mmCIF file of C-alpha atoms in Angstrom:
data_model
loop_
_atom_site.group_PDB
_atom_site.id
_atom_site.type_symbol
_atom_site.label_atom_id
_atom_site.label_comp_id
_atom_site.label_asym_id
_atom_site.label_seq_id
_atom_site.Cartn_x
_atom_site.Cartn_y
_atom_site.Cartn_z
ATOM 1 C CA MET A 48 3.895 -13.177 -21.813
ATOM 2 C CA ARG A 49 0.999 -11.295 -20.326
ATOM 3 C CA VAL A 50 1.923 -7.762 -19.296
ATOM 4 C CA ARG A 51 1.126 -7.131 -15.630
ATOM 5 C CA LEU A 52 -0.130 -3.596 -15.117
ATOM 6 C CA PRO A 53 0.609 -1.631 -11.927
ATOM 7 C CA SER A 54 -1.881 -2.025 -9.100
ATOM 8 C CA TRP A 55 -3.037 1.606 -9.292
ATOM 9 C CA THR A 56 -4.462 0.975 -12.767
ATOM 10 C CA ALA A 57 -7.168 -1.150 -11.139
ATOM 11 C CA THR A 58 -8.544 1.748 -9.085
ATOM 12 C CA LEU A 59 -11.895 3.308 -9.870
ATOM 13 C CA THR A 60 -10.275 6.759 -10.126
ATOM 14 C CA TRP A 61 -7.885 5.592 -12.841
ATOM 15 C CA LYS A 62 -10.599 3.789 -14.790
ATOM 16 C CA SER A 63 -12.919 6.790 -14.570
ATOM 17 C CA ALA A 64 -10.140 9.130 -15.707
ATOM 18 C CA CYS A 65 -9.394 6.894 -18.710
ATOM 19 C CA PHE A 66 -13.092 6.737 -19.573
ATOM 20 C CA ILE A 67 -13.433 10.526 -19.354
ATOM 21 C CA VAL A 68 -10.331 11.098 -21.510
ATOM 22 C CA VAL A 69 -11.422 8.592 -24.155
ATOM 23 C CA MET A 70 -14.945 9.997 -24.341
ATOM 24 C CA CYS A 71 -13.753 13.610 -24.426
ATOM 25 C CA CYS A 72 -11.165 12.854 -27.110
ATOM 26 C CA SER A 73 -13.737 10.991 -29.201
ATOM 27 C CA LEU A 74 -16.268 13.801 -28.878
ATOM 28 C CA ALA A 75 -13.668 16.475 -29.625
ATOM 29 C CA ALA A 76 -12.426 14.547 -32.664
ATOM 30 C CA VAL A 77 -15.934 14.125 -34.079
ATOM 31 C CA LEU A 78 -16.962 17.730 -33.474
ATOM 32 C CA GLY A 79 -13.614 19.050 -34.722
ATOM 33 C CA ALA A 80 -13.845 17.019 -37.901
ATOM 34 C CA LEU A 81 -17.403 18.196 -38.562
ATOM 35 C CA VAL A 82 -16.515 21.864 -37.986
ATOM 36 C CA HIS A 83 -13.345 21.572 -40.088
ATOM 37 C CA VAL A 84 -15.169 19.964 -43.003
ATOM 38 C CA GLU A 85 -18.032 22.478 -42.959
ATOM 39 C CA VAL A 86 -15.844 25.579 -42.630
ATOM 40 C CA THR A 87 -13.423 24.301 -45.291
ATOM 41 C CA ARG A 88 -16.348 23.619 -47.641
ATOM 42 C CA GLN A 89 -17.731 27.117 -47.154
ATOM 43 C CA THR A 90 -14.301 28.756 -47.516
ATOM 44 C CA VAL A 91 -13.456 26.853 -50.696
ATOM 45 C CA ALA A 92 -16.927 27.594 -52.131
ATOM 46 C CA THR A 93 -16.446 31.317 -51.483
ATOM 47 C CA ALA A 94 -12.988 31.340 -53.091
ATOM 48 C CA ARG A 95 -14.253 29.282 -56.071
ATOM 49 C CA GLU A 96 -17.158 31.660 -56.575
ATOM 50 C CA LYS A 97 -14.787 34.613 -56.533
ATOM 51 C CA ALA A 98 -12.404 32.942 -58.979
ATOM 52 C CA LEU A 99 -15.219 32.039 -61.391
ATOM 53 C CA GLY A 100 -16.521 35.593 -61.237
ATOM 54 C CA LYS A 101 -13.098 36.909 -62.132
ATOM 55 C CA LEU A 102 -12.885 34.312 -64.918
ATOM 56 C CA ASN A 103 -16.184 35.605 -66.368
ATOM 57 C CA ASP A 104 -14.787 39.134 -66.356
ATOM 58 C CA ALA A 105 -11.641 37.908 -68.134
ATOM 59 C CA SER A 106 -13.742 36.038 -70.734
ATOM 60 C CA ARG A 107 -15.784 39.153 -71.535
ATOM 61 C CA ALA A 108 -12.633 41.267 -71.764
ATOM 62 C CA TYR A 109 -10.987 38.681 -74.050
ATOM 63 C CA GLU A 110 -14.010 38.538 -76.329
ATOM 64 C CA ALA A 111 -14.164 42.356 -76.476
ATOM 65 C CA GLY A 112 -10.438 42.597 -77.152
ATOM 66 C CA GLU A 113 -9.885 44.543 -73.956
ATOM 67 C CA MET A 114 -7.072 44.217 -71.406
ATOM 68 C CA LEU A 115 -7.454 41.175 -69.192
ATOM 69 C CA PRO A 116 -7.751 41.596 -65.412
ATOM 70 C CA PRO A 117 -4.613 41.239 -63.265
ATOM 71 C CA GLU A 118 -3.315 37.663 -62.803
ATOM 72 C CA SER A 119 -5.271 36.542 -65.872
ATOM 73 C CA GLY A 120 -4.122 35.416 -69.301
ATOM 74 C CA LEU A 121 -3.894 32.740 -71.933
ATOM 75 C CA ASP A 122 -1.881 29.761 -70.744
ATOM 76 C CA PRO A 123 -0.341 31.808 -67.900
ATOM 77 C CA ALA A 124 2.729 30.586 -66.064
ATOM 78 C CA GLY A 125 1.892 28.576 -62.987
ATOM 79 C CA LEU A 126 -1.372 27.182 -64.311
ATOM 80 C CA PRO A 127 -1.669 23.586 -63.077
ATOM 81 C CA GLU A 128 -1.380 21.086 -65.867
ATOM 82 C CA GLU A 129 -4.516 19.177 -64.892
ATOM 83 C CA LEU A 130 -6.550 22.385 -65.006
ATOM 84 C CA ARG A 131 -4.966 23.340 -68.348
ATOM 85 C CA ALA A 132 -5.927 19.941 -69.763
ATOM 86 C CA LEU A 133 -9.479 20.388 -68.488
ATOM 87 C CA ALA A 134 -9.778 23.790 -70.233
ATOM 88 C CA LEU A 135 -8.324 22.491 -73.496
ATOM 89 C CA SER A 136 -10.962 19.737 -73.442
ATOM 90 C CA GLY A 137 -13.621 22.465 -73.561
ATOM 91 C CA GLN A 138 -14.632 22.554 -69.853
ATOM 92 C CA ARG A 139 -14.385 25.106 -67.081
ATOM 93 C CA GLY A 140 -12.950 24.312 -63.706
ATOM 94 C CA THR A 141 -11.173 25.525 -60.568
ATOM 95 C CA LEU A 142 -8.217 24.193 -58.589
ATOM 96 C CA VAL A 143 -6.157 25.280 -55.564
ATOM 97 C CA ALA A 144 -2.389 25.205 -56.185
ATOM 98 C CA ASP A 145 0.706 27.036 -55.010
ATOM 99 C CA TYR A 146 2.177 29.746 -57.216
ATOM 100 C CA GLU A 147 5.415 31.481 -56.257
ATOM 101 C CA GLY A 148 5.072 30.187 -52.700
ATOM 102 C CA ARG A 149 1.487 31.351 -52.266
ATOM 103 C CA PRO A 150 -1.718 29.280 -52.356
ATOM 104 C CA MET A 151 -3.908 30.395 -55.262
ATOM 105 C CA MET A 152 -7.404 29.485 -56.412
ATOM 106 C CA TRP A 153 -7.131 28.968 -60.191
ATOM 107 C CA ALA A 154 -10.055 29.111 -62.624
ATOM 108 C CA ALA A 155 -9.729 28.225 -66.316
ATOM 109 C CA ALA A 156 -11.930 28.035 -69.425
ATOM 110 C CA PRO A 157 -11.332 27.256 -73.140
ATOM 111 C CA ALA A 158 -10.507 30.199 -75.474
ATOM 112 C CA ASP A 159 -9.533 29.659 -79.127
ATOM 113 C CA GLY A 160 -7.784 26.383 -78.452
ATOM 114 C CA LYS A 161 -5.972 27.750 -75.450
ATOM 115 C CA ALA A 162 -6.689 27.969 -71.708
ATOM 116 C CA LEU A 163 -7.926 31.317 -70.462
ATOM 117 C CA ALA A 164 -7.075 31.301 -66.768
ATOM 118 C CA THR A 165 -7.173 33.622 -63.770
ATOM 119 C CA ALA A 166 -5.990 33.316 -60.180
ATOM 120 C CA VAL A 167 -7.303 34.557 -56.822
ATOM 121 C CA ASP A 168 -5.205 34.732 -53.685
ATOM 122 C CA TYR A 169 -6.168 31.815 -51.449
ATOM 123 C CA GLY A 170 -3.704 32.617 -48.608
ATOM 124 C CA GLN A 171 -6.219 34.282 -46.302
ATOM 125 C CA SER A 172 -8.652 31.404 -46.677
ATOM 126 C CA ALA A 173 -5.896 28.855 -45.972
ATOM 127 C CA ARG A 174 -4.827 30.827 -42.886
ATOM 128 C CA THR A 175 -8.448 30.936 -41.717
ATOM 129 C CA ILE A 176 -8.759 27.162 -41.985
ATOM 130 C CA SER A 177 -5.396 26.603 -40.272
ATOM 131 C CA GLY A 178 -6.337 28.999 -37.453
ATOM 132 C CA LEU A 179 -9.653 27.222 -37.032
ATOM 133 C CA ASP A 180 -7.882 23.846 -36.771
ATOM 134 C CA ASN A 181 -5.512 25.220 -34.126
ATOM 135 C CA ALA A 182 -8.443 26.721 -32.234
ATOM 136 C CA ILE A 183 -10.277 23.389 -32.338
ATOM 137 C CA ILE A 184 -7.213 21.522 -31.021
ATOM 138 C CA GLY A 185 -6.548 24.093 -28.285
ATOM 139 C CA SER A 186 -10.141 24.274 -27.125
ATOM 140 C CA SER A 187 -10.363 20.466 -27.180
ATOM 141 C CA VAL A 188 -7.268 20.167 -24.979
ATOM 142 C CA LEU A 189 -8.632 22.749 -22.539
ATOM 143 C CA ALA A 190 -12.042 21.097 -22.505
ATOM 144 C CA ILE A 191 -10.533 17.652 -21.911
ATOM 145 C CA GLY A 192 -8.308 18.993 -19.121
ATOM 146 C CA GLY A 193 -11.173 20.836 -17.447
ATOM 147 C CA THR A 194 -13.513 17.881 -17.755
ATOM 148 C CA LEU A 195 -10.832 15.558 -16.420
ATOM 149 C CA LEU A 196 -10.231 17.764 -13.376
ATOM 150 C CA VAL A 197 -13.924 18.105 -12.608
ATOM 151 C CA GLY A 198 -14.499 14.390 -13.225
ATOM 152 C CA ALA A 199 -11.512 13.399 -11.091
ATOM 153 C CA PHE A 200 -12.766 15.613 -8.277
ATOM 154 C CA ALA A 201 -16.227 14.066 -8.449
ATOM 155 C CA VAL A 202 -14.909 10.504 -8.701
ATOM 156 C CA THR A 203 -12.431 11.083 -5.869
ATOM 157 C CA ARG A 204 -15.266 12.143 -3.588
ATOM 158 C CA VAL A 205 -17.063 8.896 -4.350
ATOM 159 C CA THR A 206 -13.955 6.709 -4.020
ATOM 160 C CA ARG A 207 -13.025 8.415 -0.752
ATOM 161 C CA ARG A 208 -16.402 7.460 0.665
ATOM 162 C CA LEU A 209 -15.980 3.924 -0.669
ATOM 163 C CA HIS A 210 -12.538 3.689 0.968
ATOM 164 C CA GLN A 211 -14.049 4.880 4.241
ATOM 165 C CA THR A 212 -16.755 2.226 4.007
ATOM 166 C CA ALA A 213 -14.161 -0.461 3.236
ATOM 167 C CA THR A 214 -12.008 0.683 6.170
ATOM 168 C CA VAL A 215 -14.961 0.430 8.542
ATOM 169 C CA ALA A 216 -15.771 -3.045 7.186
ATOM 170 C CA ARG A 217 -12.176 -4.167 7.859
ATOM 171 C CA ARG A 218 -12.346 -2.761 11.395
ATOM 172 C CA ILE A 219 -15.541 -4.725 12.016
ATOM 173 C CA THR A 220 -13.854 -7.856 10.645
ATOM 174 C CA GLN A 221 -10.988 -7.326 13.090
ATOM 175 C CA GLY A 222 -13.441 -7.169 15.999
ATOM 176 C CA ASP A 223 -14.148 -3.439 16.370
ATOM 177 C CA LEU A 224 -17.942 -3.696 16.512
ATOM 178 C CA ASP A 225 -18.283 -0.021 17.467
ATOM 179 C CA ALA A 226 -16.977 1.082 14.048
ATOM 180 C CA ARG A 227 -19.559 2.856 11.870
ATOM 181 C CA VAL A 228 -19.445 4.749 8.578
ATOM 182 C CA ARG A 229 -22.042 7.339 9.650
ATOM 183 C CA ASP A 230 -22.484 8.850 6.207
ATOM 184 C CA PRO A 231 -24.227 12.242 6.691
ATOM 185 C CA ARG A 232 -26.560 11.466 3.781
ATOM 186 C CA THR A 233 -28.121 8.640 5.775
ATOM 187 C CA LYS A 234 -29.057 10.929 8.661
ATOM 188 C CA ASP A 235 -30.779 13.692 6.683
ATOM 189 C CA PRO A 236 -34.109 12.485 5.218
ATOM 190 C CA SER A 237 -34.291 15.548 2.971
ATOM 191 C CA ARG A 238 -31.159 14.501 1.080
ATOM 192 C CA HIS A 239 -31.382 11.890 -1.635
ATOM 193 C CA GLN A 240 -29.166 8.874 -0.996
ATOM 194 C CA ASP A 241 -26.816 7.637 -3.667
ATOM 195 C CA GLU A 242 -25.543 4.076 -3.993
ATOM 196 C CA VAL A 243 -22.549 4.688 -1.715
ATOM 197 C CA ALA A 244 -24.787 6.050 1.040
ATOM 198 C CA THR A 245 -27.063 3.019 0.661
ATOM 199 C CA VAL A 246 -24.114 0.659 1.092
ATOM 200 C CA ALA A 247 -22.850 2.655 4.099
ATOM 201 C CA ALA A 248 -26.281 2.554 5.739
ATOM 202 C CA ALA A 249 -26.562 -1.196 5.120
ATOM 203 C CA LEU A 250 -23.094 -1.744 6.638
ATOM 204 C CA ASP A 251 -23.949 0.325 9.717
ATOM 205 C CA THR A 252 -27.203 -1.578 10.171
ATOM 206 C CA MET A 253 -25.425 -4.921 9.798
ATOM 207 C CA ALA A 254 -22.733 -3.899 12.295
ATOM 208 C CA GLY A 255 -25.357 -2.778 14.809
ATOM 209 C CA SER A 256 -27.295 -6.027 14.490
ATOM 210 C CA LEU A 257 -24.116 -8.107 14.749
ATOM 211 C CA GLN A 258 -22.945 -6.168 17.789
ATOM 212 C CA ALA A 259 -26.293 -6.574 19.524
ATOM 213 C CA LYS A 260 -26.335 -10.318 18.798
ATOM 214 C CA LEU A 261 -22.771 -10.882 20.004
ATOM 215 C CA GLN A 262 -23.323 -8.843 23.139
ATOM 216 C CA SER A 263 -26.446 -10.862 23.844
ATOM 217 C CA GLU A 264 -24.503 -14.096 23.425
ATOM 218 C CA GLN A 265 -21.685 -12.804 25.642
ATOM 219 C CA ARG A 266 -24.135 -11.847 28.364
ATOM 220 C CA PHE A 267 -25.838 -15.226 28.074
ATOM 221 C CA THR A 268 -22.519 -17.084 28.362
ATOM 222 C CA ALA A 269 -21.429 -15.012 31.338
ATOM 223 C CA ASP A 270 -24.810 -15.365 33.070
ATOM 224 C CA VAL A 271 -24.871 -19.127 32.568
ATOM 225 C CA ALA A 272 -21.327 -19.492 33.874
ATOM 226 C CA HIS A 273 -22.075 -17.333 36.926
ATOM 227 C CA GLU A 274 -25.272 -19.226 37.683
ATOM 228 C CA LEU A 275 -23.456 -22.558 37.437
ATOM 229 C CA ARG A 276 -20.720 -21.639 39.896
ATOM 230 C CA THR A 277 -22.946 -21.744 42.988
ATOM 231 C CA PRO A 278 -24.535 -25.161 42.418
ATOM 232 C CA LEU A 279 -21.194 -26.575 41.293
ATOM 233 C CA THR A 280 -19.553 -25.383 44.474
ATOM 234 C CA GLY A 281 -22.292 -27.155 46.405
ATOM 235 C CA LEU A 282 -21.903 -30.296 44.328
ATOM 236 C CA GLN A 283 -18.170 -30.329 44.881
ATOM 237 C CA ALA A 284 -18.600 -29.983 48.642
ATOM 238 C CA ALA A 285 -21.259 -32.696 48.652
ATOM 239 C CA SER A 286 -19.134 -35.064 46.582
ATOM 240 C CA GLU A 287 -16.354 -34.813 49.138
ATOM 241 C CA LEU A 288 -18.745 -36.221 51.760
ATOM 242 C CA LEU A 289 -19.627 -39.310 49.729
ATOM 243 C CA PRO A 290 -18.080 -42.616 50.766
ATOM 244 C CA GLU A 291 -15.091 -43.725 48.754
ATOM 245 C CA SER A 292 -16.104 -45.799 45.735
ATOM 246 C CA ARG A 293 -15.785 -45.942 41.988
ATOM 247 C CA ALA A 294 -19.095 -44.109 41.635
ATOM 248 C CA THR A 295 -17.854 -41.357 43.964
ATOM 249 C CA GLU A 296 -14.690 -40.938 41.888
ATOM 250 C CA LEU A 297 -16.767 -40.618 38.721
ATOM 251 C CA VAL A 298 -19.008 -37.991 40.323
ATOM 252 C CA GLN A 299 -16.053 -36.004 41.632
ATOM 253 C CA GLU A 300 -14.308 -36.189 38.243
ATOM 254 C CA ARG A 301 -17.447 -34.926 36.446
ATOM 255 C CA VAL A 302 -17.869 -32.123 38.959
ATOM 256 C CA ARG A 303 -14.260 -31.039 38.437
ATOM 257 C CA THR A 304 -14.782 -31.147 34.654
ATOM 258 C CA MET A 305 -17.902 -28.999 34.938
ATOM 259 C CA GLY A 306 -16.021 -26.610 37.197
ATOM 260 C CA ARG A 307 -13.200 -26.219 34.677
ATOM 261 C CA LEU A 308 -15.736 -25.744 31.891
ATOM 262 C CA THR A 309 -17.498 -23.035 33.901
ATOM 263 C CA GLU A 310 -14.233 -21.200 34.542
ATOM 264 C CA ASP A 311 -13.326 -21.469 30.853
ATOM 265 C CA LEU A 312 -16.699 -20.022 29.875
ATOM 266 C CA LEU A 313 -16.219 -17.115 32.264
ATOM 267 C CA GLU A 314 -12.743 -16.460 30.841
ATOM 268 C CA ILE A 315 -14.052 -16.560 27.260
ATOM 269 C CA SER A 316 -16.861 -14.134 28.122
ATOM 270 C CA ARG A 317 -14.294 -11.719 29.566
ATOM 271 C CA LEU A 318 -12.129 -12.051 26.448
ATOM 272 C CA ASP A 319 -15.133 -11.458 24.183
ATOM 273 C CA SER A 320 -16.148 -8.355 26.091
ATOM 274 C CA GLY A 321 -12.686 -6.829 25.687
ATOM 275 C CA SER A 322 -12.567 -5.822 29.343
ATOM 276 C CA GLU A 323 -9.269 -7.564 30.130
ATOM 277 C CA VAL A 324 -6.511 -5.418 31.643
ATOM 278 C CA VAL A 325 -2.930 -6.351 30.801
ATOM 279 C CA GLU A 326 -0.265 -6.085 33.518
ATOM 280 C CA THR A 327 3.105 -6.263 31.791
ATOM 281 C CA ASP A 328 6.544 -6.841 33.198
ATOM 282 C CA LEU A 329 9.918 -8.048 31.915
ATOM 283 C CA HIS A 330 10.298 -11.844 31.943
ATOM 284 C CA GLN A 331 12.888 -14.379 30.786
ATOM 285 C CA LEU A 332 11.042 -16.548 28.285
ATOM 286 C CA GLY A 333 13.053 -19.763 28.727
ATOM 287 C CA ARG A 334 12.639 -19.769 32.498
ATOM 288 C CA LEU A 335 8.926 -19.005 32.185
ATOM 289 C CA ALA A 336 8.426 -21.913 29.749
ATOM 290 C CA GLN A 337 10.172 -24.310 32.134
ATOM 291 C CA ARG A 338 7.955 -23.128 35.006
ATOM 292 C CA VAL A 339 4.832 -23.762 32.910
ATOM 293 C CA VAL A 340 5.965 -27.305 32.053
ATOM 294 C CA ARG A 341 6.743 -28.095 35.714
ATOM 295 C CA ALA A 342 3.315 -26.791 36.753
ATOM 296 C CA SER A 343 1.603 -28.955 34.101
ATOM 297 C CA GLY A 344 2.985 -32.149 35.666
ATOM 298 C CA THR A 345 3.517 -33.687 32.236
ATOM 299 C CA ALA A 346 6.507 -35.315 30.610
ATOM 300 C CA THR A 347 7.318 -32.393 28.357
ATOM 301 C CA GLU A 348 10.821 -31.583 27.127
ATOM 302 C CA VAL A 349 11.949 -27.949 27.101
ATOM 303 C CA VAL A 350 14.632 -26.931 24.608
ATOM 304 C CA VAL A 351 16.066 -23.397 24.782
ATOM 305 C CA LEU A 352 17.931 -22.584 21.569
ATOM 306 C CA ARG A 353 18.213 -18.895 22.347
ATOM 307 C CA ASP A 354 16.705 -17.300 25.411
ATOM 308 C CA ALA A 355 15.102 -13.886 25.274
ATOM 309 C CA HIS A 356 13.426 -11.322 27.492
ATOM 310 C CA VAL A 357 9.850 -10.332 26.706
ATOM 311 C CA GLU A 358 7.682 -7.629 28.200
ATOM 312 C CA THR A 359 4.319 -9.304 28.734
ATOM 313 C CA ASP A 360 1.627 -10.324 31.193
ATOM 314 C CA ARG A 361 3.113 -13.394 32.913
ATOM 315 C CA ARG A 362 -0.207 -14.865 34.040
ATOM 316 C CA ARG A 363 -1.736 -14.662 30.579
ATOM 317 C CA LEU A 364 1.377 -16.016 28.860
ATOM 318 C CA GLU A 365 1.483 -18.953 31.272
ATOM 319 C CA ARG A 366 -2.191 -19.565 30.520
ATOM 320 C CA VAL A 367 -1.460 -19.667 26.772
ATOM 321 C CA LEU A 368 1.530 -22.012 27.091
ATOM 322 C CA GLY A 369 -0.255 -24.218 29.648
ATOM 323 C CA ASN A 370 -3.231 -24.676 27.349
ATOM 324 C CA LEU A 371 -0.976 -25.492 24.387
ATOM 325 C CA VAL A 372 0.961 -28.096 26.390
ATOM 326 C CA ALA A 373 -2.241 -29.638 27.789
ATOM 327 C CA ASN A 374 -3.776 -29.794 24.305
ATOM 328 C CA ALA A 375 -0.624 -31.451 22.892
ATOM 329 C CA HIS A 376 -0.783 -34.199 25.512
ATOM 330 C CA LYS A 377 -4.553 -34.634 25.301
ATOM 331 C CA HIS A 378 -4.951 -34.735 21.514
ATOM 332 C CA GLY A 379 -1.430 -35.563 20.318
ATOM 333 C CA ARG A 380 1.193 -38.156 21.234
ATOM 334 C CA ALA A 381 4.502 -38.069 23.044
ATOM 335 C CA PRO A 382 7.090 -36.797 22.894
ATOM 336 C CA VAL A 383 5.889 -33.240 23.432
ATOM 337 C CA VAL A 384 8.633 -30.634 23.043
ATOM 338 C CA VAL A 385 8.542 -26.928 23.943
ATOM 339 C CA THR A 386 11.240 -25.029 22.010
ATOM 340 C CA VAL A 387 12.277 -21.470 22.861
ATOM 341 C CA ASP A 388 14.118 -19.675 20.057
ATOM 342 C CA GLY A 389 14.359 -15.998 20.938
ATOM 343 C CA PRO A 390 10.851 -14.535 21.266
ATOM 344 C CA VAL A 391 9.319 -17.574 19.504
ATOM 345 C CA VAL A 392 7.932 -20.524 21.458
ATOM 346 C CA THR A 393 6.944 -23.716 19.598
ATOM 347 C CA VAL A 394 4.888 -26.487 21.208
ATOM 348 C CA ARG A 395 5.308 -29.690 19.183
ATOM 349 C CA ASP A 396 3.703 -33.114 19.557
ATOM 350 C CA HIS A 397 4.020 -36.260 17.435
ATOM 351 C CA GLY A 398 0.378 -37.161 16.961
ATOM 352 C CA ASP A 399 -1.827 -37.026 13.875
ATOM 353 C CA GLY A 400 -1.603 -33.251 13.539
ATOM 354 C CA TYR A 401 -4.257 -30.572 13.749
ATOM 355 C CA PRO A 402 -7.568 -30.966 11.902
ATOM 356 C CA ASP A 403 -7.696 -29.171 8.575
ATOM 357 C CA TYR A 404 -10.404 -26.751 9.749
ATOM 358 C CA LEU A 405 -8.257 -25.664 12.693
ATOM 359 C CA VAL A 406 -5.205 -24.937 10.547
ATOM 360 C CA ALA A 407 -7.318 -23.023 8.023
ATOM 361 C CA HIS A 408 -9.680 -21.100 10.311
ATOM 362 C CA GLY A 409 -8.364 -21.414 13.858
ATOM 363 C CA PRO A 410 -9.901 -23.224 16.834
ATOM 364 C CA GLN A 411 -13.684 -23.342 17.205
ATOM 365 C CA ARG A 412 -15.563 -23.581 20.479
ATOM 366 C CA PHE A 413 -16.979 -26.972 21.447
ATOM 367 C CA ARG A 414 -15.312 -28.664 18.487
ATOM 368 C CA THR A 415 -12.278 -30.849 18.996
ATOM 369 C CA GLY A 416 -12.197 -32.759 15.707
ATOM 370 C CA GLY A 417 -10.758 -35.849 17.344
ATOM 371 C CA ALA A 418 -11.574 -38.709 19.655
ATOM 372 C CA GLY A 419 -10.000 -37.078 22.697
ATOM 373 C CA LYS A 420 -12.083 -35.588 25.476
ATOM 374 C CA GLY A 421 -12.513 -31.842 25.650
ATOM 375 C CA HIS A 422 -14.715 -28.947 24.719
ATOM 376 C CA GLY A 423 -12.490 -27.114 22.269
ATOM 377 C CA LEU A 424 -12.135 -24.167 24.652
ATOM 378 C CA GLY A 425 -8.452 -24.526 25.577
ATOM 379 C CA LEU A 426 -7.085 -23.411 22.210
ATOM 380 C CA THR A 427 -9.814 -20.763 21.915
ATOM 381 C CA ILE A 428 -8.687 -19.278 25.237
ATOM 382 C CA ALA A 429 -5.041 -19.515 24.134
ATOM 383 C CA VAL A 430 -5.809 -17.534 20.964
ATOM 384 C CA GLY A 431 -7.795 -14.928 22.920
ATOM 385 C CA GLN A 432 -5.124 -14.439 25.584
ATOM 386 C CA ALA A 433 -2.406 -14.245 22.914
ATOM 387 C CA GLU A 434 -4.310 -11.422 21.231
ATOM 388 C CA VAL A 435 -4.650 -9.618 24.574
ATOM 389 C CA ILE A 436 -0.885 -9.637 25.201
ATOM 390 C CA GLY A 437 -0.119 -8.705 21.582
ATOM 391 C CA ALA A 438 1.376 -12.068 20.565
ATOM 392 C CA LYS A 439 0.767 -14.036 17.367
ATOM 393 C CA LEU A 440 -0.335 -17.666 17.665
ATOM 394 C CA VAL A 441 -0.234 -19.889 14.566
ATOM 395 C CA PHE A 442 -1.298 -23.542 14.262
ATOM 396 C CA ARG A 443 0.323 -25.729 11.608
ATOM 397 C CA GLN A 444 1.336 -29.240 10.770
ATOM 398 C CA ALA A 445 4.917 -30.273 11.482
ATOM 399 C CA ALA A 446 7.018 -29.936 8.360
ATOM 400 C CA ASP A 447 9.869 -32.350 9.192
ATOM 401 C CA GLY A 448 8.058 -35.406 7.846
ATOM 402 C CA GLU A 449 7.696 -37.067 11.265
ATOM 403 C CA GLY A 450 4.044 -36.058 11.695
ATOM 404 C CA GLY A 451 2.539 -34.096 14.523
ATOM 405 C CA ALA A 452 1.283 -30.589 15.169
ATOM 406 C CA GLU A 453 3.053 -27.343 15.973
ATOM 407 C CA ALA A 454 1.684 -24.310 17.772
ATOM 408 C CA VAL A 455 3.992 -21.331 17.226
ATOM 409 C CA LEU A 456 3.679 -18.367 19.601
ATOM 410 C CA THR A 457 5.589 -15.249 18.570
ATOM 411 C CA LEU A 458 6.098 -12.445 21.103
ATOM 412 C CA VAL A 459 7.910 -9.121 20.946
ATOM 413 C CA GLU A 460 11.464 -9.333 22.224
ATOM 414 C CA ALA A 461 12.403 -6.652 24.726
ATOM 415 C CA SER A 462 15.777 -4.930 24.635
ATOM 416 C CA VAL A 463 17.637 -5.351 27.895
ATOM 417 C CA THR A 464 20.321 -2.816 28.783
#
């Protein structure tokens, strides 16, 4: 099985810290090994030179029949066997070995078929090498710790700026087009910009361009809708004066359709601008759903499994439910059922279900995805008004196997004392 690491191991801070530790440890190991080898070589060479010098003195004293220097003699106790064998073979040599619990540098040479040997205390040299190793380890630990702290501080500054940029990007995605990173490095021409500042500047520029474009489109939509209201009012009045006929009915029906479209466009422009003001009050959800169905004039069944009180804007909630019921009858098939279960209202039809694009991405303006008449604005307005009152609207296919579509509106239940 593949081991799943914790989520924090994927962060840039963690990866940078691991990289710093690995590089520092590798560098410390290489430098420590080089220093250890060089110092040990020099220390051993010094001790060997001293031991050989003492061995020369012992050889001269032995040849002259004089007293040998201290810790010197023929086949002395403690002489390593491999060094003794080397001397008996007619060669000189040195070797480090312990004698009576102390490290000694031994030197031996042949003398009348025996091994003339001498010893030099190697304890100080061994302690010097051991102290150097400890100093290398200690300094490496301190250097790694210091480097890690400095590196973590530097990386954290970068990741903090990246997190800020990501947060601003998410705010823009959620509709806050006024959000900006405003990295100080992008405002001061004398300061060099790093990659994070470049990304922040690009995000701010993109957000500004997107905001300007959307505001232009919102103004255009609102202006068009306002300009259409006056001639449509005149057309409606004029159509009422026409003699009764099939042609007159068609004209009046088209005028009413254009009037509804104009009002929908005005409502969408207000939703896009974010200028809507919510007027909340406490309402009984089951009774409100029944009132919406009666006002729609459609054959819609209302089922109240559990009634609830919600604190919301009644006009906007009725607009959402009315649009959902109208869409179910226009694009679905009967029976259409509105179910109230606590703060959740489900509008269900038994048609062919929602188009795949609508379930995946939500409703799109002027796209209905079916053969029914409409402009695709009813569900768009329902989504916008649901967001205004703080409700969650989800579109899905019915899961009971009977076909059809479900629009599920979830509100916040109010506590009634």
